[in-house]
Amino acid sequence: MERRKFIKNSGLGSAAILGGSLAAACAEKDTAEKAGENTESIKPIVIATWDVPNATASAFDVLTREGNSLDAVEQGVMVEEADVANQSVGKGGRPDRDGNVTLDACIMDKDSRCGAVVYLQNIVHAVSVARKVMEETPHVMLAGEGARQFAVEMGFEEVDLLTEKSKQEWLEWKKTSQYEPVINIENHDTIGMLAIDSNGDIAGACTTSGMAYKMAGRVGDSPIIGAGLFVDNEIGGATATGMGEEVVRTVGSFLIVELMRQGKTPQQACEEGVKRIIAKKENYKDIQIGFIAINKAGETGAYCIHPGFSYRKYTGEGHENIPAASYIKS
Ligand code: SD4
């Protein structure tokens, strides 16, 4: 990379290429283009699952103030964690079948450092606890009571996450206790976010209260590095929403980043990720999965099983909510 920069900047590029090995120069260029270097990169940029304009605006604000992508994704998803109207994340999240709100979150940075919490109770900003796990411990993941104790030691305030609205809905659900995943339960949901800062560095975060009325102790894909989120700063990042069990089974986000490494666009990689799930799931029509991805050049893509999933994209050009193409058309 340094050599390529030198060639580009010294004005000796063509002479060097003509005099040296053309094949080697072409191979190097191909690799650079595959990884999204060499092209006009779009940065800074942030994308997030579902239509979450406040979250992406907050992240983009960090990026425009020359903040790094790690700070941006943390600040961005924190907006949804604090929003009680979003009943799939943080405070106000729907509880498990015993009435306990339990949170899963993870975060990953440009150096492939990562942190996660699972089954965390009574702390609003699970993503920030995940970041502390990454930065302050020798571990990647803390669970349950240990995660809560660690958060308290780190100065996080304990609060009751169950709002009256989520409690009443849970009590209503208990009358039948029928567990059925609800597709596109609302149009903002588990939030997965990916950002590239002005340095071109990528980070991602994912946070959720998980499937509503899940079994006590159940953990989904969202806090699992490689499943709900994966970032490789040389290639790009991916994150997931929907039925976590299926995303775990196919290690979905890692798969998508690896497909981009092999030359697929973010869109092609997301499509392949969803199709891999469909191929292994007979009743795929009963579930929803949505992936979003970004490559090093800032190109983005998204794909899902059922229509209804979208992602929010924020760049210097402005921001928009982009409906994802779906495997099932209507
Ligand atoms: C989970 N993937 O816990 C999460 C839930 C989700 O939209 O994304 N809901 O399986």
CSV table of C-alpha atoms and ligand atoms in Angstrom, one decimal:
chain,number,residue,atom,x,y,z
A,1,MET,CA,0.0,0.0,0.0
A,2,GLU,CA,2.8,2.4,0.9
A,3,ARG,CA,4.5,1.4,-2.3
A,4,ARG,CA,1.4,2.1,-4.3
A,5,LYS,CA,1.0,5.5,-2.7
A,6,PHE,CA,4.6,6.3,-3.5
A,7,ILE,CA,4.2,5.3,-7.2
A,8,LYS,CA,1.0,7.3,-7.4
A,9,ASN,CA,2.4,10.4,-5.8
A,10,SER,CA,5.9,10.4,-7.4
A,11,GLY,CA,4.5,10.8,-11.0
A,12,LEU,CA,6.7,7.8,-11.9
A,13,GLY,CA,3.7,5.5,-12.1
A,14,SER,CA,3.6,4.7,-15.8
A,15,ALA,CA,7.4,4.6,-16.3
A,16,ALA,CA,7.7,2.2,-13.4
A,17,ILE,CA,4.9,0.1,-14.6
A,18,LEU,CA,6.2,0.0,-18.2
A,19,GLY,CA,9.7,-0.8,-17.0
A,20,GLY,CA,8.7,-3.4,-14.5
A,21,SER,CA,6.2,-6.1,-14.4
A,22,LEU,CA,2.9,-5.1,-15.8
A,23,ALA,CA,1.2,-8.2,-14.5
A,24,ALA,CA,2.3,-7.4,-11.0
A,25,ALA,CA,1.1,-3.8,-11.2
A,26,CYS,CA,-2.3,-5.0,-12.5
A,27,ALA,CA,-2.6,-7.6,-9.8
A,28,GLU,CA,-1.9,-5.0,-7.2
A,29,LYS,CA,-4.4,-2.6,-8.7
A,30,ASP,CA,-7.1,-5.3,-8.7
A,31,THR,CA,-6.5,-6.1,-5.1
A,32,ALA,CA,-6.7,-2.5,-4.2
A,33,GLU,CA,-10.0,-2.1,-6.1
A,34,LYS,CA,-11.4,-5.2,-4.5
A,35,ALA,CA,-10.7,-3.8,-1.1
A,36,GLY,CA,-12.3,-0.5,-2.1
A,37,GLU,CA,-9.1,1.5,-2.0
A,38,ASN,CA,-8.0,3.3,-5.2
A,39,THR,CA,-11.6,4.3,-6.0
A,40,GLU,CA,-13.4,7.4,-4.9
A,41,SER,CA,-14.2,6.4,-1.4
A,42,ILE,CA,-17.4,7.7,0.2
A,43,LYS,CA,-16.5,8.9,3.7
A,44,PRO,CA,-17.5,9.7,6.3
A,45,ILE,CA,-20.6,7.5,6.1
A,46,VAL,CA,-22.9,5.7,8.4
A,47,ILE,CA,-25.6,3.2,7.8
A,48,ALA,CA,-27.9,1.5,10.2
A,49,THR,CA,-30.6,-1.2,10.1
A,50,TRP,CA,-34.2,0.2,9.9
A,51,ASP,CA,-35.3,3.7,9.6
A,52,VAL,CA,-33.5,5.3,12.6
A,53,PRO,CA,-32.8,8.9,11.5
A,54,ASN,CA,-31.9,10.2,15.0
A,55,ALA,CA,-29.4,7.4,15.5
A,56,THR,CA,-27.6,7.9,12.2
A,57,ALA,CA,-27.7,11.7,12.6
A,58,SER,CA,-26.0,11.4,16.0
A,59,ALA,CA,-23.3,9.1,14.6
A,60,PHE,CA,-22.8,11.3,11.6
A,61,ASP,CA,-22.4,14.3,13.9
A,62,VAL,CA,-19.5,12.5,15.6
A,63,LEU,CA,-18.0,11.8,12.2
A,64,THR,CA,-18.2,15.4,10.9
A,65,ARG,CA,-16.5,16.6,14.1
A,66,GLU,CA,-13.6,14.4,13.1
A,67,GLY,CA,-14.6,11.8,15.6
A,68,ASN,CA,-13.7,8.2,14.9
A,69,SER,CA,-16.0,5.5,13.6
A,70,LEU,CA,-15.9,3.7,17.0
A,71,ASP,CA,-17.2,6.7,18.8
A,72,ALA,CA,-19.7,7.3,16.0
A,73,VAL,CA,-21.4,3.8,16.2
A,74,GLU,CA,-21.5,3.8,20.0
A,75,GLN,CA,-23.1,7.3,20.1
A,76,GLY,CA,-25.4,6.4,17.3
A,77,VAL,CA,-26.9,3.2,18.7
A,78,MET,CA,-27.1,4.8,22.2
A,79,VAL,CA,-29.9,7.0,20.8
A,80,GLU,CA,-32.1,3.9,20.2
A,81,GLU,CA,-31.1,2.3,23.5
A,82,ALA,CA,-32.4,5.4,25.3
A,83,ASP,CA,-35.5,5.7,23.3
A,84,VAL,CA,-38.4,4.0,25.2
A,85,ALA,CA,-40.5,4.1,22.0
A,86,ASN,CA,-38.2,1.5,20.4
A,87,GLN,CA,-39.4,-1.7,22.1
A,88,SER,CA,-36.6,-3.8,20.7
A,89,VAL,CA,-33.6,-2.1,22.2
A,90,GLY,CA,-32.4,-0.9,25.6
A,91,LYS,CA,-34.9,0.9,27.9
A,92,GLY,CA,-38.5,0.0,26.9
A,93,GLY,CA,-37.4,-3.2,25.3
A,94,ARG,CA,-39.8,-6.1,25.3
A,95,PRO,CA,-39.1,-8.6,28.1
A,96,ASP,CA,-38.5,-12.3,28.0
A,97,ARG,CA,-41.4,-14.6,28.8
A,98,ASP,CA,-40.7,-14.2,32.6
A,99,GLY,CA,-41.0,-10.4,32.3
A,100,ASN,CA,-37.3,-9.6,32.5
A,101,VAL,CA,-35.7,-7.2,29.9
A,102,THR,CA,-32.3,-8.7,29.0
A,103,LEU,CA,-30.0,-7.0,26.6
A,104,ASP,CA,-27.4,-8.2,24.1
A,105,ALA,CA,-24.9,-5.9,22.4
A,106,CYS,CA,-21.5,-5.9,20.8
A,107,ILE,CA,-19.0,-3.5,19.2
A,108,MET,CA,-16.0,-3.9,16.9
A,109,ASP,CA,-13.3,-1.5,15.8
A,110,LYS,CA,-10.8,-1.0,13.0
A,111,ASP,CA,-8.2,-3.1,14.7
A,112,SER,CA,-10.6,-6.1,15.1
A,113,ARG,CA,-10.8,-5.4,18.8
A,114,CYS,CA,-14.3,-6.3,20.0
A,115,GLY,CA,-16.4,-6.5,23.1
A,116,ALA,CA,-19.9,-7.9,23.9
A,117,VAL,CA,-22.4,-8.4,26.6
A,118,VAL,CA,-25.2,-10.9,26.8
A,119,TYR,CA,-28.2,-11.3,29.0
A,120,LEU,CA,-27.4,-7.9,30.6
A,121,GLN,CA,-30.1,-6.5,33.0
A,122,ASN,CA,-30.9,-3.1,34.4
A,123,ILE,CA,-28.3,-1.1,32.3
A,124,VAL,CA,-29.6,1.1,29.5
A,125,HIS,CA,-26.5,1.4,27.4
A,126,ALA,CA,-25.4,-2.2,26.7
A,127,VAL,CA,-23.3,-1.1,23.8
A,128,SER,CA,-21.2,1.1,26.1
A,129,VAL,CA,-20.7,-1.8,28.5
A,130,ALA,CA,-19.6,-3.9,25.5
A,131,ARG,CA,-17.1,-1.2,24.7
A,132,LYS,CA,-15.8,-1.2,28.3
A,133,VAL,CA,-15.4,-5.0,28.1
A,134,MET,CA,-13.3,-4.5,24.9
A,135,GLU,CA,-11.2,-1.7,26.4
A,136,GLU,CA,-11.0,-2.5,30.1
A,137,THR,CA,-10.8,-6.3,30.3
A,138,PRO,CA,-8.8,-9.0,28.7
A,139,HIS,CA,-12.0,-10.6,27.5
A,140,VAL,CA,-14.4,-10.3,24.6
A,141,MET,CA,-17.7,-11.2,26.2
A,142,LEU,CA,-19.4,-10.9,29.6
A,143,ALA,CA,-22.8,-12.5,30.5
A,144,GLY,CA,-25.6,-11.9,32.9
A,145,GLU,CA,-24.9,-11.1,36.5
A,146,GLY,CA,-21.1,-10.8,35.8
A,147,ALA,CA,-21.8,-8.3,33.0
A,148,ARG,CA,-24.1,-6.3,35.3
A,149,GLN,CA,-21.6,-6.2,38.2
A,150,PHE,CA,-18.9,-5.1,35.8
A,151,ALA,CA,-21.1,-2.3,34.4
A,152,VAL,CA,-21.8,-1.1,38.0
A,153,GLU,CA,-18.1,-1.2,38.8
A,154,MET,CA,-17.6,0.9,35.6
A,155,GLY,CA,-20.0,3.5,36.9
A,156,PHE,CA,-23.1,2.7,34.9
A,157,GLU,CA,-26.4,3.5,36.7
A,158,GLU,CA,-28.9,0.7,37.3
A,159,VAL,CA,-32.4,1.3,36.1
A,160,ASP,CA,-35.6,-0.7,35.6
A,161,LEU,CA,-35.7,-1.3,31.8
A,162,LEU,CA,-39.3,-2.5,31.8
A,163,THR,CA,-41.7,0.3,30.8
A,164,GLU,CA,-45.4,0.3,31.6
A,165,LYS,CA,-46.2,-0.2,27.9
A,166,SER,CA,-43.9,-3.2,27.5
A,167,LYS,CA,-45.2,-4.6,30.8
A,168,GLN,CA,-48.8,-4.3,29.8
A,169,GLU,CA,-48.1,-5.9,26.4
A,170,TRP,CA,-46.3,-8.8,28.1
A,171,LEU,CA,-49.2,-9.3,30.5
A,172,GLU,CA,-51.5,-9.5,27.5
A,173,TRP,CA,-49.2,-11.9,25.7
A,174,LYS,CA,-49.1,-14.1,28.9
A,175,LYS,CA,-52.8,-14.9,28.5
A,176,THR,CA,-52.0,-17.2,25.5
A,177,SER,CA,-48.2,-17.4,25.9
A,178,GLN,CA,-47.9,-18.2,22.2
A,179,TYR,CA,-44.4,-17.8,21.0
A,180,GLU,CA,-44.3,-16.8,17.4
A,181,PRO,CA,-41.7,-14.5,16.0
A,182,VAL,CA,-43.4,-11.4,14.5
A,183,ILE,CA,-42.0,-10.3,11.2
A,184,ASN,CA,-41.3,-6.6,10.8
A,185,ILE,CA,-42.7,-6.0,14.3
A,186,GLU,CA,-42.2,-2.3,13.8
A,187,ASN,CA,-40.1,-0.4,11.4
A,188,HIS,CA,-37.3,0.2,13.8
A,189,ASP,CA,-35.9,-2.7,15.7
A,190,THR,CA,-32.6,-4.2,16.7
A,191,ILE,CA,-30.1,-1.6,15.6
A,192,GLY,CA,-26.9,-2.6,13.8
A,193,MET,CA,-24.7,0.3,12.7
A,194,LEU,CA,-21.6,0.5,10.5
A,195,ALA,CA,-19.5,3.7,10.0
A,196,ILE,CA,-16.5,4.8,8.1
A,197,ASP,CA,-14.7,7.9,9.4
A,198,SER,CA,-12.7,10.5,7.5
A,199,ASN,CA,-9.6,8.4,8.0
A,200,GLY,CA,-11.3,5.6,6.1
A,201,ASP,CA,-11.5,3.4,9.3
A,202,ILE,CA,-14.5,1.2,9.8
A,203,ALA,CA,-16.3,0.2,13.1
A,204,GLY,CA,-19.7,-1.4,13.9
A,205,ALA,CA,-22.1,-1.9,16.8
A,206,CYS,CA,-25.2,-3.9,17.3
A,207,THR,CA,-27.6,-3.8,20.2
A,208,THR,CA,-31.0,-5.4,21.1
A,209,SER,CA,-33.3,-6.6,23.7
A,210,GLY,CA,-33.7,-9.7,21.5
A,211,MET,CA,-36.8,-11.6,20.4
A,212,ALA,CA,-39.8,-10.5,22.4
A,213,TYR,CA,-40.9,-13.1,25.1
A,214,LYS,CA,-37.9,-15.3,24.5
A,215,MET,CA,-37.0,-18.1,26.9
A,216,ALA,CA,-35.2,-16.9,29.9
A,217,GLY,CA,-31.5,-17.0,29.2
A,218,ARG,CA,-31.9,-17.0,25.4
A,219,VAL,CA,-29.1,-15.1,23.6
A,220,GLY,CA,-29.5,-14.2,19.9
A,221,ASP,CA,-27.1,-13.3,17.1
A,222,SER,CA,-26.7,-9.6,17.9
A,223,PRO,CA,-23.9,-9.8,20.5
A,224,ILE,CA,-22.1,-12.6,18.7
A,225,ILE,CA,-19.1,-11.3,16.7
A,226,GLY,CA,-19.3,-12.8,13.2
A,227,ALA,CA,-23.1,-13.5,13.5
A,228,GLY,CA,-24.9,-10.2,14.3
A,229,LEU,CA,-21.8,-8.0,13.5
A,230,PHE,CA,-18.5,-8.3,11.8
A,231,VAL,CA,-15.9,-5.7,10.7
A,232,ASP,CA,-12.6,-6.1,8.9
A,233,ASN,CA,-11.0,-2.8,8.3
A,234,GLU,CA,-9.4,-3.9,5.1
A,235,ILE,CA,-12.7,-5.1,3.5
A,236,GLY,CA,-15.8,-3.7,5.2
A,237,GLY,CA,-18.5,-4.6,7.7
A,238,ALA,CA,-21.9,-6.3,8.0
A,239,THR,CA,-24.7,-6.5,10.5
A,240,ALA,CA,-28.0,-8.3,10.9
A,241,THR,CA,-31.5,-8.0,12.2
A,242,GLY,CA,-34.3,-10.6,12.5
A,243,MET,CA,-34.4,-14.2,13.7
A,244,GLY,CA,-31.0,-14.5,15.4
A,245,GLU,CA,-30.9,-18.3,15.5
A,246,GLU,CA,-30.6,-18.4,11.7
A,247,VAL,CA,-28.0,-15.8,11.6
A,248,VAL,CA,-25.9,-17.6,14.1
A,249,ARG,CA,-26.2,-20.9,12.2
A,250,THR,CA,-24.7,-19.3,9.1
A,251,VAL,CA,-22.3,-16.9,10.8
A,252,GLY,CA,-24.0,-14.4,8.7
A,253,SER,CA,-22.1,-11.1,9.1
A,254,PHE,CA,-18.7,-12.9,8.8
A,255,LEU,CA,-19.9,-14.7,5.7
A,256,ILE,CA,-20.9,-11.4,4.1
A,257,VAL,CA,-17.5,-9.7,4.8
A,258,GLU,CA,-15.7,-12.8,3.5
A,259,LEU,CA,-17.8,-12.7,0.3
A,260,MET,CA,-16.9,-9.0,-0.1
A,261,ARG,CA,-13.2,-10.0,0.3
A,262,GLN,CA,-13.7,-12.4,-2.6
A,263,GLY,CA,-14.9,-9.5,-4.8
A,264,LYS,CA,-18.7,-9.4,-4.3
A,265,THR,CA,-20.3,-6.0,-3.9
A,266,PRO,CA,-22.1,-5.4,-0.5
A,267,GLN,CA,-25.4,-5.9,-2.3
A,268,GLN,CA,-24.3,-9.3,-3.8
A,269,ALA,CA,-22.9,-10.4,-0.5
A,270,CYS,CA,-26.0,-9.5,1.5
A,271,GLU,CA,-28.1,-11.4,-1.1
A,272,GLU,CA,-25.9,-14.5,-0.8
A,273,GLY,CA,-26.1,-14.3,3.0
A,274,VAL,CA,-29.9,-14.3,3.0
A,275,LYS,CA,-30.0,-17.1,0.4
A,276,ARG,CA,-27.6,-19.2,2.5
A,277,ILE,CA,-30.2,-19.0,5.4
A,278,ILE,CA,-33.1,-19.8,3.0
A,279,ALA,CA,-31.3,-22.8,1.7
A,280,LYS,CA,-31.0,-24.3,5.2
A,281,LYS,CA,-34.5,-23.3,6.5
A,282,GLU,CA,-37.5,-25.0,5.1
A,283,ASN,CA,-40.0,-22.6,6.7
A,284,TYR,CA,-38.0,-19.5,5.8
A,285,LYS,CA,-41.3,-17.8,5.0
A,286,ASP,CA,-42.1,-17.6,8.7
A,287,ILE,CA,-39.1,-15.6,9.6
A,288,GLN,CA,-37.5,-12.3,8.7
A,289,ILE,CA,-33.8,-11.7,8.3
A,290,GLY,CA,-32.2,-8.4,7.1
A,291,PHE,CA,-28.5,-7.8,6.5
A,292,ILE,CA,-26.8,-4.5,5.7
A,293,ALA,CA,-23.2,-4.2,4.5
A,294,ILE,CA,-20.6,-1.6,3.6
A,295,ASN,CA,-17.2,-2.0,1.9
A,296,LYS,CA,-14.1,0.0,2.3
A,297,ALA,CA,-15.1,2.3,-0.6
A,298,GLY,CA,-18.3,3.2,1.2
A,299,GLU,CA,-20.5,1.3,-1.2
A,300,THR,CA,-23.5,-0.2,0.7
A,301,GLY,CA,-26.1,-3.0,0.2
A,302,ALA,CA,-29.0,-4.6,2.0
A,303,TYR,CA,-31.2,-7.7,1.5
A,304,CYS,CA,-33.9,-9.4,3.5
A,305,ILE,CA,-36.4,-12.3,3.2
A,306,HIS,CA,-39.7,-10.3,3.4
A,307,PRO,CA,-40.4,-6.8,2.1
A,308,GLY,CA,-40.5,-4.2,4.9
A,309,PHE,CA,-36.9,-4.0,6.0
A,310,SER,CA,-35.0,-0.8,5.2
A,311,TYR,CA,-31.8,0.9,6.2
A,312,ARG,CA,-30.8,4.5,6.9
A,313,LYS,CA,-27.8,5.9,5.2
A,314,TYR,CA,-26.1,9.2,6.1
A,315,THR,CA,-23.3,10.8,4.0
A,316,GLY,CA,-22.1,14.3,3.3
A,317,GLU,CA,-24.7,14.3,0.5
A,318,GLY,CA,-27.5,14.0,3.0
A,319,HIS,CA,-29.5,11.1,4.4
A,320,GLU,CA,-32.1,8.7,3.2
A,321,ASN,CA,-34.1,5.6,4.2
A,322,ILE,CA,-33.5,2.9,1.6
A,323,PRO,CA,-35.9,0.0,1.3
A,324,ALA,CA,-34.0,-3.3,1.0
A,325,ALA,CA,-34.7,-5.6,-1.8
A,326,SER,CA,-36.3,-8.9,-0.6
A,327,TYR,CA,-36.2,-12.6,-1.6
A,328,ILE,CA,-40.0,-12.8,-1.3
A,329,LYS,CA,-41.4,-10.0,-3.4
A,330,SER,CA,-44.7,-9.3,-1.6
B,1,SD4,C1,-32.2,-11.5,18.0
B,1,SD4,N1,-31.6,-10.5,16.0
B,1,SD4,O1,-32.2,-11.4,19.2
B,1,SD4,C2,-32.2,-10.2,17.2
B,1,SD4,C3,-33.6,-9.7,17.2
B,1,SD4,C4,-33.9,-8.8,16.1
B,1,SD4,O2,-35.3,-7.5,14.9
B,1,SD4,O3,-33.1,-8.4,15.3
B,1,SD4,N2,-35.1,-8.3,16.0
B,1,SD4,O4,-32.4,-12.6,17.4
